[in-house]
Short mmCIF file of C-alpha atoms in Angstrom, two decimals:
data_model
loop_
_atom_site.label_atom_id
_atom_site.label_comp_id
_atom_site.label_asym_id
_atom_site.label_seq_id
_atom_site.Cartn_x
_atom_site.Cartn_y
_atom_site.Cartn_z
CA MET A 20 -118.10 121.34 24.05
CA SER A 21 -121.25 123.24 25.04
CA LYS A 22 -121.28 126.94 25.83
CA ARG A 23 -122.39 126.18 29.39
CA VAL A 24 -119.36 123.99 30.00
CA LEU A 25 -117.08 126.58 28.45
CA ASP A 26 -118.54 129.29 30.69
CA GLU A 27 -117.97 127.05 33.69
CA TYR A 28 -114.32 126.31 32.91
CA GLU A 29 -113.36 129.70 31.49
CA PRO A 30 -112.47 131.29 34.89
CA LEU A 31 -110.30 128.26 35.75
CA LEU A 32 -108.51 128.45 32.41
CA VAL A 33 -107.91 132.17 32.80
CA GLU A 34 -106.56 131.65 36.31
CA GLU A 35 -104.24 128.88 35.08
CA VAL A 36 -102.91 131.10 32.30
CA LYS A 37 -102.28 133.88 34.82
CA ALA A 38 -100.51 131.46 37.18
CA ARG A 39 -98.25 130.25 34.38
CA ALA A 40 -97.50 133.83 33.39
CA ARG A 41 -96.59 134.70 37.00
CA THR A 42 -94.32 131.62 37.19
CA LYS A 43 -92.62 132.61 33.94
CA VAL A 44 -92.04 136.15 35.23
CA SER A 45 -90.66 134.87 38.56
CA ASN A 46 -88.30 132.46 36.78
CA THR A 47 -87.09 135.35 34.64
CA ASN A 48 -86.53 137.48 37.76
CA LEU A 49 -84.57 134.63 39.34
CA LEU A 50 -82.35 134.30 36.26
CA ILE A 51 -81.81 138.07 36.02
CA ALA A 52 -80.81 138.22 39.70
CA THR A 53 -78.42 135.29 39.19
CA PHE A 54 -76.83 136.90 36.13
CA ALA A 55 -76.54 140.28 37.88
CA VAL A 56 -74.67 138.93 40.92
CA CYS A 57 -72.45 136.63 38.82
CA ILE A 58 -71.32 139.18 36.22
CA GLY A 59 -70.08 141.59 38.88
CA GLY A 60 -69.12 138.89 41.38
CA THR A 61 -67.04 135.81 40.71
CA PHE A 62 -66.80 136.62 36.99
CA GLN A 63 -64.36 139.32 38.13
CA TYR A 64 -62.40 136.67 40.06
CA GLY A 65 -61.90 134.47 37.00
CA PHE A 66 -61.37 137.39 34.62
CA ASN A 67 -58.61 138.98 36.71
CA ILE A 68 -56.83 135.65 37.12
CA SER A 69 -56.47 135.07 33.38
CA VAL A 70 -56.50 138.52 31.77
CA VAL A 71 -53.06 139.40 33.11
CA ASN A 72 -51.47 136.58 31.06
CA GLY A 73 -52.24 138.37 27.79
CA ALA A 74 -50.42 141.48 29.03
CA THR A 75 -47.36 139.80 30.59
CA MET A 76 -44.69 140.69 28.02
CA HIS A 77 -46.08 144.18 27.39
CA VAL A 78 -46.28 145.08 31.09
CA GLN A 79 -42.73 143.84 31.68
CA SER A 80 -41.56 145.95 28.74
CA PHE A 81 -43.40 148.96 30.22
CA ILE A 82 -41.77 148.44 33.63
CA ASN A 83 -38.32 148.24 32.02
CA GLN A 84 -38.89 151.39 29.94
CA THR A 85 -40.26 153.29 32.97
CA PHE A 86 -37.23 152.24 35.01
CA VAL A 87 -34.89 153.49 32.26
CA ASP A 88 -36.71 156.84 32.08
CA ARG A 89 -36.46 157.26 35.87
CA TYR A 90 -32.95 156.02 36.58
CA GLN A 91 -31.24 156.03 33.13
CA THR A 92 -30.35 152.35 33.43
CA ASP A 93 -31.95 149.03 32.56
CA ILE A 94 -33.73 147.17 35.30
CA SER A 95 -32.09 143.96 36.53
CA GLU A 96 -33.75 140.67 35.63
CA PHE A 97 -34.21 139.86 39.34
CA LEU A 98 -35.95 143.17 40.10
CA LEU A 99 -38.15 142.89 37.00
CA THR A 100 -39.23 139.39 38.02
CA LEU A 101 -39.85 140.59 41.58
CA LEU A 102 -42.02 143.52 40.47
CA TRP A 103 -44.00 141.31 38.10
CA SER A 104 -44.52 138.72 40.84
CA ILE A 105 -45.78 141.45 43.18
CA ILE A 106 -48.22 142.69 40.52
CA VAL A 107 -49.56 139.17 39.95
CA THR A 108 -49.74 138.05 43.60
CA SER A 109 -51.24 141.32 44.87
CA LEU A 110 -54.54 139.95 43.53
CA THR A 111 -54.40 137.11 46.07
CA ILE A 112 -53.47 139.46 48.92
CA GLY A 113 -56.42 141.66 48.01
CA GLY A 114 -58.62 138.58 47.80
CA PHE A 115 -57.63 137.60 51.33
CA ILE A 116 -58.47 141.10 52.59
CA GLY A 117 -61.79 141.05 50.74
CA SER A 118 -62.70 137.69 52.26
CA MET A 119 -61.98 138.97 55.76
CA ILE A 120 -64.34 141.95 55.43
CA SER A 121 -67.02 140.22 53.32
CA GLY A 122 -68.97 138.83 56.29
CA THR A 123 -69.27 142.23 57.95
CA LEU A 124 -70.38 143.87 54.70
CA ALA A 125 -72.93 141.10 54.03
CA MET A 126 -74.50 141.63 57.45
CA LYS A 127 -74.33 145.43 57.64
CA LEU A 128 -75.35 146.23 54.05
CA GLY A 129 -77.17 143.05 53.11
CA ARG A 130 -76.10 140.65 50.35
CA LYS A 131 -77.34 142.92 47.56
CA GLY A 132 -76.01 146.09 49.18
CA ALA A 133 -72.56 144.57 49.74
CA LEU A 134 -72.32 143.51 46.09
CA LEU A 135 -73.32 146.96 44.84
CA VAL A 136 -70.79 148.74 47.08
CA ASN A 137 -68.14 146.20 46.07
CA ASN A 138 -68.12 147.64 42.54
CA ILE A 139 -66.30 150.70 43.89
CA PHE A 140 -63.16 148.58 44.22
CA ALA A 141 -63.47 147.30 40.63
CA LEU A 142 -63.97 150.80 39.20
CA MET A 143 -61.03 152.22 41.16
CA ALA A 144 -58.87 149.27 40.05
CA ALA A 145 -59.78 149.79 36.39
CA LEU A 146 -58.96 153.51 36.67
CA MET A 147 -55.55 152.87 38.26
CA MET A 148 -54.51 150.17 35.80
CA GLY A 149 -55.74 152.20 32.82
CA LEU A 150 -53.75 155.27 33.93
CA SER A 151 -50.54 153.39 34.77
CA SER A 152 -49.09 153.64 31.26
CA PRO A 153 -50.02 157.30 30.48
CA SER A 154 -48.73 158.40 33.89
CA GLY A 155 -45.59 156.25 33.76
CA LEU A 156 -46.35 154.75 37.19
CA TYR A 157 -46.10 150.95 37.30
CA GLU A 158 -46.93 151.21 41.03
CA LEU A 159 -50.54 151.86 39.98
CA LEU A 160 -50.65 148.32 38.59
CA ILE A 161 -49.84 146.94 42.04
CA PHE A 162 -52.56 148.98 43.75
CA GLY A 163 -55.00 148.27 40.93
CA ARG A 164 -54.50 144.52 41.18
CA LEU A 165 -54.80 144.74 44.97
CA LEU A 166 -58.19 146.48 44.63
CA SER A 167 -59.27 143.92 42.02
CA GLY A 168 -58.41 141.23 44.56
CA ILE A 169 -60.49 142.92 47.28
CA ASN A 170 -63.37 143.09 44.81
CA ALA A 171 -62.97 139.40 43.93
CA GLY A 172 -62.65 138.34 47.58
CA ILE A 173 -65.86 140.10 48.58
CA GLY A 174 -67.65 138.94 45.45
CA LEU A 175 -66.73 135.28 45.96
CA CYS A 176 -68.12 135.19 49.50
CA VAL A 177 -71.19 137.44 49.20
CA GLN A 178 -72.31 136.13 45.82
CA THR A 179 -72.22 132.55 47.10
CA LEU A 180 -74.34 133.58 50.10
CA TYR A 181 -76.88 135.37 47.89
CA LEU A 182 -77.20 132.52 45.36
CA SER A 183 -77.76 130.00 48.15
CA GLU A 184 -80.52 132.09 49.75
CA ILE A 185 -82.71 133.20 46.81
CA PRO A 186 -83.73 129.97 44.97
CA PRO A 187 -86.32 127.37 45.97
CA THR A 188 -84.75 124.27 47.55
CA PRO A 189 -84.92 122.06 44.41
CA LEU A 190 -82.98 124.70 42.41
CA ARG A 191 -80.41 125.62 45.06
CA GLY A 192 -77.70 123.45 43.53
CA ALA A 193 -78.36 124.59 39.97
CA LEU A 194 -78.24 128.30 40.88
CA GLY A 195 -75.41 127.81 43.36
CA ILE A 196 -73.27 126.42 40.57
CA GLY A 197 -73.45 129.93 39.07
CA THR A 198 -70.44 130.76 41.26
CA SER A 199 -68.14 128.27 39.52
CA VAL A 200 -69.70 128.87 36.08
CA SER A 201 -69.04 132.60 36.33
CA ILE A 202 -65.45 131.97 37.49
CA THR A 203 -64.70 129.69 34.55
CA PHE A 204 -66.54 132.00 32.15
CA GLY A 205 -64.46 134.91 33.49
CA ILE A 206 -61.26 132.92 32.92
CA LEU A 207 -62.39 132.13 29.36
CA ILE A 208 -63.28 135.76 28.53
CA GLY A 209 -59.97 136.92 30.05
CA GLN A 210 -58.07 134.46 27.83
CA LEU A 211 -60.09 135.54 24.80
CA ALA A 212 -59.60 139.27 25.43
CA GLY A 213 -55.84 138.69 25.78
CA LEU A 214 -55.43 137.28 22.27
CA LYS A 215 -53.32 139.48 19.99
CA GLU A 216 -56.24 139.76 17.55
CA LEU A 217 -58.24 141.58 20.25
CA LEU A 218 -56.68 143.51 23.17
CA GLY A 219 -53.43 141.55 23.55
CA ARG A 220 -51.39 144.02 21.49
CA GLU A 221 -48.68 146.17 23.07
CA GLU A 222 -50.47 149.50 22.64
CA LEU A 223 -53.74 148.12 24.10
CA TRP A 224 -52.62 146.39 27.30
CA PRO A 225 -53.82 149.27 29.58
CA VAL A 226 -57.26 148.95 27.96
CA LEU A 227 -57.12 145.17 28.44
CA LEU A 228 -56.48 145.46 32.18
CA SER A 229 -59.02 148.24 32.70
CA THR A 230 -61.89 146.25 31.10
CA THR A 231 -62.62 145.00 34.62
CA CYS A 232 -64.86 148.08 34.85
CA ILE A 233 -67.33 146.63 32.30
CA PRO A 234 -68.74 143.84 34.55
CA ALA A 235 -68.95 146.40 37.39
CA PHE A 236 -71.06 148.75 35.27
CA LEU A 237 -73.29 145.87 34.17
CA GLN A 238 -73.98 144.86 37.75
CA LEU A 239 -74.70 148.45 38.78
CA LEU A 240 -77.24 148.67 35.95
CA ILE A 241 -79.05 145.37 36.57
CA LEU A 242 -78.76 144.35 40.24
CA PRO A 243 -80.72 147.32 41.74
CA PHE A 244 -83.88 145.88 40.15
CA SER A 245 -83.45 142.51 41.91
CA PRO A 246 -84.58 141.95 45.51
CA GLU A 247 -82.51 141.47 48.64
CA SER A 248 -82.04 137.91 49.94
CA PRO A 249 -85.39 136.81 51.50
CA ARG A 250 -83.58 134.80 54.20
CA TYR A 251 -81.49 137.81 55.17
CA LEU A 252 -84.60 140.01 55.35
CA LEU A 253 -86.57 137.67 57.62
CA ILE A 254 -83.98 135.84 59.75
CA ASP A 255 -81.41 138.61 60.16
CA LYS A 256 -83.61 141.72 59.93
CA GLY A 257 -87.03 140.40 61.00
CA ASN A 258 -88.64 142.03 57.97
CA LEU A 259 -91.55 139.69 57.17
CA GLU A 260 -93.20 141.95 54.57
CA GLY A 261 -89.91 142.56 52.80
CA CYS A 262 -89.26 138.82 52.75
CA LYS A 263 -92.69 138.10 51.26
CA LYS A 264 -92.21 140.75 48.58
CA ALA A 265 -88.79 139.38 47.65
CA LEU A 266 -90.10 135.79 47.51
CA LYS A 267 -93.04 136.82 45.31
CA GLN A 268 -90.65 138.53 42.91
CA LEU A 269 -88.29 135.56 42.80
CA HIS A 270 -90.66 132.57 43.15
CA GLY A 271 -94.01 133.91 41.98
CA ALA A 272 -97.24 132.56 43.43
CA ASN A 273 -95.57 129.41 44.79
CA TYR A 274 -93.53 131.25 47.41
CA LYS A 275 -95.38 130.04 50.53
CA LYS A 276 -93.53 126.73 50.84
CA GLU A 277 -90.19 128.55 50.84
CA LEU A 278 -91.55 131.11 53.31
CA ASP A 279 -92.57 128.27 55.65
CA ASP A 280 -89.05 126.82 55.41
CA ILE A 281 -87.49 130.19 56.26
CA GLU A 282 -89.92 130.62 59.17
CA LEU A 283 -89.06 127.14 60.43
CA GLU A 284 -85.33 127.92 60.30
CA ARG A 285 -85.93 131.21 62.06
CA LYS A 286 -87.85 129.47 64.88
CA SER A 287 -85.18 126.76 65.21
CA LEU A 288 -82.53 129.45 65.66
CA GLY A 289 -84.62 131.18 68.31
CA SER A 290 -82.96 134.26 69.73
CA VAL A 291 -79.49 133.30 68.44
CA LYS A 292 -77.89 136.27 66.73
CA THR A 293 -75.51 136.20 63.78
CA ARG A 294 -72.20 134.78 64.98
CA THR A 295 -68.83 136.44 64.59
CA THR A 296 -65.86 134.66 63.02
CA TRP A 297 -64.31 134.11 66.44
CA ASP A 298 -67.60 132.69 67.77
CA VAL A 299 -67.70 130.17 64.92
CA ILE A 300 -64.07 129.15 65.48
CA ARG A 301 -64.73 128.51 69.19
CA ASP A 302 -68.04 126.67 68.71
CA GLY A 303 -67.32 122.98 69.18
CA SER A 304 -70.75 121.93 67.87
CA ILE A 305 -69.82 122.96 64.31
CA ARG A 306 -66.12 122.10 64.49
CA TRP A 307 -66.32 119.30 61.93
CA GLN A 308 -68.30 121.39 59.48
CA LEU A 309 -65.67 124.12 59.78
CA ILE A 310 -62.78 121.70 59.30
CA THR A 311 -64.59 120.23 56.30
CA ILE A 312 -65.01 123.50 54.42
CA MET A 313 -61.44 124.55 55.23
CA LEU A 314 -60.15 121.30 53.74
CA LEU A 315 -62.43 121.61 50.72
CA HIS A 316 -61.30 125.16 49.94
CA ALA A 317 -57.61 124.42 50.52
CA ALA A 318 -57.81 121.36 48.27
CA GLN A 319 -59.60 123.37 45.58
CA GLN A 320 -56.38 125.36 45.08
CA LEU A 321 -53.85 122.64 45.95
CA ASN A 322 -55.30 119.70 43.98
CA GLY A 323 -53.10 120.17 40.90
CA ILE A 324 -55.31 122.21 38.58
CA ASN A 325 -52.66 124.97 38.56
CA ALA A 326 -50.00 122.38 37.72
CA ILE A 327 -52.08 121.17 34.79
CA TYR A 328 -52.25 124.66 33.30
CA PHE A 329 -48.51 125.06 33.92
CA TYR A 330 -47.65 121.82 32.12
CA ALA A 331 -50.24 122.36 29.37
CA ASN A 332 -47.91 124.51 27.23
CA TYR A 333 -45.12 121.94 27.54
CA LEU A 334 -47.45 119.06 26.68
CA PHE A 335 -48.92 120.91 23.71
CA LYS A 336 -45.43 121.62 22.38
CA GLN A 337 -44.49 117.96 22.79
CA ALA A 338 -47.63 116.96 20.89
CA GLY A 339 -46.41 119.01 17.91
CA ILE A 340 -48.79 121.97 18.24
CA PRO A 341 -47.12 125.14 16.84
CA VAL A 342 -46.11 127.63 19.52
CA ASP A 343 -48.23 130.42 18.04
CA LYS A 344 -51.29 128.16 18.16
CA ILE A 345 -50.89 127.10 21.79
CA PRO A 346 -52.83 130.12 23.20
CA TYR A 347 -55.84 128.95 21.20
CA VAL A 348 -55.54 125.40 22.54
CA THR A 349 -55.27 126.84 26.06
CA LEU A 350 -58.43 128.79 25.24
CA GLY A 351 -59.98 125.40 24.43
CA CYS A 352 -59.02 124.21 27.92
CA GLY A 353 -60.82 127.22 29.40
CA ALA A 354 -63.89 126.51 27.28
CA CYS A 355 -63.75 122.85 28.40
CA GLU A 356 -63.79 123.88 32.07
CA CYS A 357 -66.65 126.32 31.43
CA ILE A 358 -68.74 123.63 29.72
CA THR A 359 -68.14 121.13 32.53
CA ALA A 360 -69.17 123.74 35.13
CA LEU A 361 -72.43 124.23 33.21
CA THR A 362 -72.88 120.45 33.01
CA CYS A 363 -72.39 120.23 36.76
CA GLY A 364 -75.25 122.73 37.13
CA PHE A 365 -77.59 120.40 35.26
CA LEU A 366 -76.48 117.31 37.20
CA ILE A 367 -76.01 118.52 40.75
CA ASP A 368 -79.66 118.44 41.85
CA ASN A 369 -80.20 115.03 40.25
CA VAL A 370 -76.96 113.14 40.84
CA GLY A 371 -76.09 114.83 44.14
CA ARG A 372 -73.23 116.85 45.60
CA LYS A 373 -71.34 113.98 47.19
CA VAL A 374 -71.28 111.78 44.08
CA LEU A 375 -69.97 114.59 41.87
CA ILE A 376 -67.22 115.84 44.17
CA LEU A 377 -66.16 112.33 45.19
CA GLY A 378 -66.07 111.22 41.55
CA GLY A 379 -64.16 114.36 40.58
CA TYR A 380 -61.39 113.82 43.12
CA GLY A 381 -61.29 110.11 42.27
CA LEU A 382 -60.74 110.78 38.56
CA MET A 383 -58.19 113.50 39.34
CA SER A 384 -56.24 110.98 41.46
CA ILE A 385 -56.12 108.56 38.52
CA CYS A 386 -55.02 111.36 36.19
CA CYS A 387 -52.18 112.30 38.56
CA VAL A 388 -50.86 108.73 38.32
CA LEU A 389 -51.17 108.77 34.52
CA PHE A 390 -49.43 112.16 34.26
CA THR A 391 -46.48 110.92 36.29
CA ILE A 392 -46.12 107.88 34.04
CA MET A 393 -46.59 109.78 30.77
CA LEU A 394 -44.20 112.59 31.66
CA SER A 395 -41.59 110.05 32.79
CA PHE A 396 -41.79 108.25 29.43
CA GLN A 397 -42.64 111.25 27.25
CA THR A 398 -40.01 110.37 24.61
CA ALA A 399 -40.53 106.60 24.71
CA SER A 400 -43.31 106.68 22.13
CA PRO A 401 -44.68 109.31 19.71
CA VAL A 402 -48.13 108.53 21.09
CA MET A 403 -47.29 109.66 24.64
CA PRO A 404 -47.59 113.45 24.04
CA TYR A 405 -51.05 113.00 22.54
CA LEU A 406 -52.16 110.80 25.44
CA SER A 407 -50.89 113.51 27.80
CA VAL A 408 -53.02 116.13 26.02
CA VAL A 409 -56.08 113.87 26.36
CA CYS A 410 -55.26 113.48 30.06
CA VAL A 411 -55.14 117.30 30.42
CA PHE A 412 -58.72 117.58 29.22
CA ILE A 413 -59.90 114.67 31.41
CA PHE A 414 -58.33 116.29 34.47
CA ILE A 415 -60.01 119.63 33.68
CA LEU A 416 -63.34 117.86 33.10
CA SER A 417 -63.00 116.06 36.45
CA PHE A 418 -62.20 119.31 38.26
CA GLY A 419 -65.08 121.21 36.66
CA LEU A 420 -67.64 118.49 37.38
CA GLY A 421 -66.48 117.91 40.94
CA PRO A 422 -64.37 120.22 43.15
CA GLY A 423 -64.72 123.27 40.91
CA GLY A 424 -68.51 123.13 40.88
CA VAL A 425 -69.56 121.61 44.21
CA THR A 426 -67.17 123.05 46.82
CA ASN A 427 -68.88 126.44 47.19
CA ILE A 428 -72.37 124.93 47.41
CA LEU A 429 -71.38 122.45 50.12
CA SER A 430 -69.68 125.23 52.07
CA ILE A 431 -72.96 127.11 52.25
CA GLU A 432 -75.27 124.16 52.93
CA LEU A 433 -73.36 122.87 55.98
CA PHE A 434 -74.17 125.98 58.06
CA THR A 435 -77.19 127.86 59.38
CA GLN A 436 -78.11 131.47 58.62
CA THR A 437 -76.40 132.75 61.79
CA THR A 438 -73.08 130.96 61.20
CA ARG A 439 -72.95 130.99 57.39
CA PRO A 440 -71.36 134.45 56.78
CA ALA A 441 -68.59 133.90 59.33
CA ALA A 442 -67.96 130.35 58.12
CA TYR A 443 -67.60 131.58 54.57
CA VAL A 444 -65.19 134.33 55.69
CA ILE A 445 -62.98 131.55 57.07
CA ALA A 446 -63.42 129.37 53.97
CA GLY A 447 -62.74 132.26 51.60
CA SER A 448 -59.63 133.26 53.55
CA VAL A 449 -58.31 129.70 53.37
CA ASN A 450 -59.05 129.65 49.63
CA TRP A 451 -57.12 132.85 48.95
CA PHE A 452 -54.24 131.92 51.25
CA SER A 453 -53.93 128.55 49.48
CA PHE A 454 -54.01 130.34 46.13
CA PHE A 455 -51.17 132.63 47.29
CA PHE A 456 -49.24 129.68 48.75
CA ILE A 457 -49.40 127.52 45.62
CA GLY A 458 -48.37 130.49 43.46
CA LEU A 459 -45.39 131.05 45.75
CA VAL A 460 -44.10 127.49 46.16
CA PHE A 461 -45.30 125.79 42.97
CA PRO A 462 -42.28 126.80 40.83
CA PHE A 463 -39.98 125.30 43.46
CA ILE A 464 -42.04 122.08 43.58
CA VAL A 465 -41.69 121.75 39.81
CA ILE A 466 -37.96 122.47 39.87
CA GLY A 467 -37.38 120.02 42.72
CA LEU A 468 -39.66 117.16 41.70
CA GLN A 469 -40.27 117.82 37.98
CA GLN A 470 -42.85 115.32 36.67
CA TYR A 471 -43.05 113.68 40.11
CA CYS A 472 -44.76 116.83 41.46
CA PHE A 473 -48.02 115.13 40.48
CA LEU A 474 -47.45 112.59 43.26
CA VAL A 475 -47.94 115.47 45.74
CA PHE A 476 -51.25 116.31 44.07
CA LEU A 477 -52.15 112.61 44.00
CA ALA A 478 -51.85 112.50 47.79
CA ILE A 479 -54.07 115.59 48.17
CA CYS A 480 -56.74 114.34 45.75
CA PHE A 481 -56.79 110.83 47.26
CA PHE A 482 -57.03 112.17 50.81
CA MET A 483 -59.92 114.45 49.85
CA ALA A 484 -61.76 111.61 48.08
CA LEU A 485 -61.41 109.46 51.20
CA TYR A 486 -62.50 112.29 53.52
CA ILE A 487 -65.54 113.08 51.38
CA PHE A 488 -66.54 109.41 51.28
CA LEU A 489 -66.32 109.05 55.08
CA PHE A 490 -67.47 112.37 56.46
CA ILE A 491 -69.48 114.54 54.07
CA PRO A 492 -73.27 114.10 53.96
CA GLU A 493 -75.45 114.27 50.86
CA THR A 494 -77.42 117.52 50.87
CA LYS A 495 -79.36 117.11 47.61
CA ASN A 496 -82.97 118.39 47.75
CA LYS A 497 -82.77 119.00 51.51
CA THR A 498 -83.79 122.26 53.16
CA PHE A 499 -81.27 124.03 55.37
CA THR A 500 -83.23 122.88 58.43
CA GLU A 501 -83.16 119.23 57.29
CA ILE A 502 -79.42 119.44 56.64
CA GLN A 503 -78.79 120.84 60.11
CA ASN A 504 -80.91 118.12 61.72
CA LYS A 505 -78.87 115.53 59.85
CA LEU A 506 -75.61 117.15 60.93
CA ASN A 507 -76.73 117.36 64.56
CA SER A 508 -77.74 113.69 64.49
CA SER A 509 -74.43 112.71 62.92
CA ASN A 510 -72.42 114.80 65.37
CA ASN A 511 -74.03 112.91 68.23
CA GLU A 512 -72.61 109.72 66.77
CA ILE A 513 -69.10 110.97 67.41
CA HIS A 514 -68.68 109.69 70.91
CA THR A 515 -65.95 109.17 73.40
CA ASP A 516 -65.63 105.70 74.87
CA ARG A 517 -64.69 104.96 78.49
CA ALA A 518 -61.00 104.77 77.67
CA GLY A 519 -61.17 108.29 76.25
CA SER A 520 -60.59 107.31 72.63
CA ILE A 521 -62.80 108.88 69.97
CA SER A 522 -64.90 106.72 67.67
CA PHE A 523 -66.07 108.02 64.31
CA SER A 524 -68.20 105.03 63.47
CA THR A 525 -71.16 105.75 61.22
CA TYR A 526 -70.33 109.48 61.17
CA PHE A 527 -72.20 110.84 58.13
#
């Protein structure tokens, strides 16, 4: 190639190299922001759910010894069980409280600001739980778990909002799946930390429970260097320059298309201000969206995944796995769920939200039938226990690929910027209440129905699969404005005939 041609193309080549460099930097910034919000957000949710299992026997022993030191008598089995139940379930009560205040924090402090302030609860929780043993106060465990729950409740709601608002439209599903990935990764790390080879020993259980401070410190170190949500800056605060700066940092030179989309959404909302929770509940125009996310979040806790983990130990014993090896197999279940959540992240923007969540609930329904049969004939054949173990992993795979990964993304995409925080307060509250409810009544369901308890979960999974098929739209690769136009069009198809009966024909 001649020197003249090279001189002519050299500026273009230099500009292309610079553009690629800017894109690489922006992609890195996007990944750093995602990691920062996840490690101090829903990672805490998953970690605090599982980490307590590794400390169960040691904490109960500590409570008994503390009771003896105080009252010179052993604690009754009933009171010990009650105190342990309070310690465990205080996480869900805190989560409910955190969900209720998350919308206000997200609007007053911004998404980034709310997440940073939220770490105060995690640090206070770690301090209380770490000092419980040296001080001889098991009450600190209750308050510590309550604060961990508040931290997890705020993190679940605000992180999901942030991750839905920072990526370009084609990557919204992939980054949004970070919520479920960080939950499952938190569960896995909590299980791993609780092994007796690590922090699961009797003398180390206070350290085990107080490690919740580590993700909080990591977020405080990394998140300040990431920008605030561009949508929050422009739509809620009217800060155009701040929005542009945030988009440049997150998207690089190709930020204008996303800026146009945000501007279009802002114009479509007009002078409508951010809605309160009560406003959203009373608004008939979004009633079906609200019912949908409430059902999705209730089903996420009530679909049988907790039953699977409950029966896992029994099934592993029946399959001949030594008792001391079962924690490692359970760790494999956690790793399986984490891998499927990651897989969902790769598939969701290609396959679509509706296909994944519908397929997930469909497979879970089939597994519920198989579990009922296998548990009923567990001793009929030596092969049955092994088939049951295979079914455990299929059920977990189905949950991770479907409901576990897609629910939070759909909950965000069905609402506009002004209704999204309040809608997610409602969804998060339903999620935590369902979590508390299943923890409270599940033992009685098992005692009353035994292996037939899976028929209850079959009904829930089948109903959700049917509801999703009939009523939930596909939101893949659609902007928030396009989704709302689709929802408005579909809502108009719900009409009342002359006799006053409601027809749902062609809805979604």
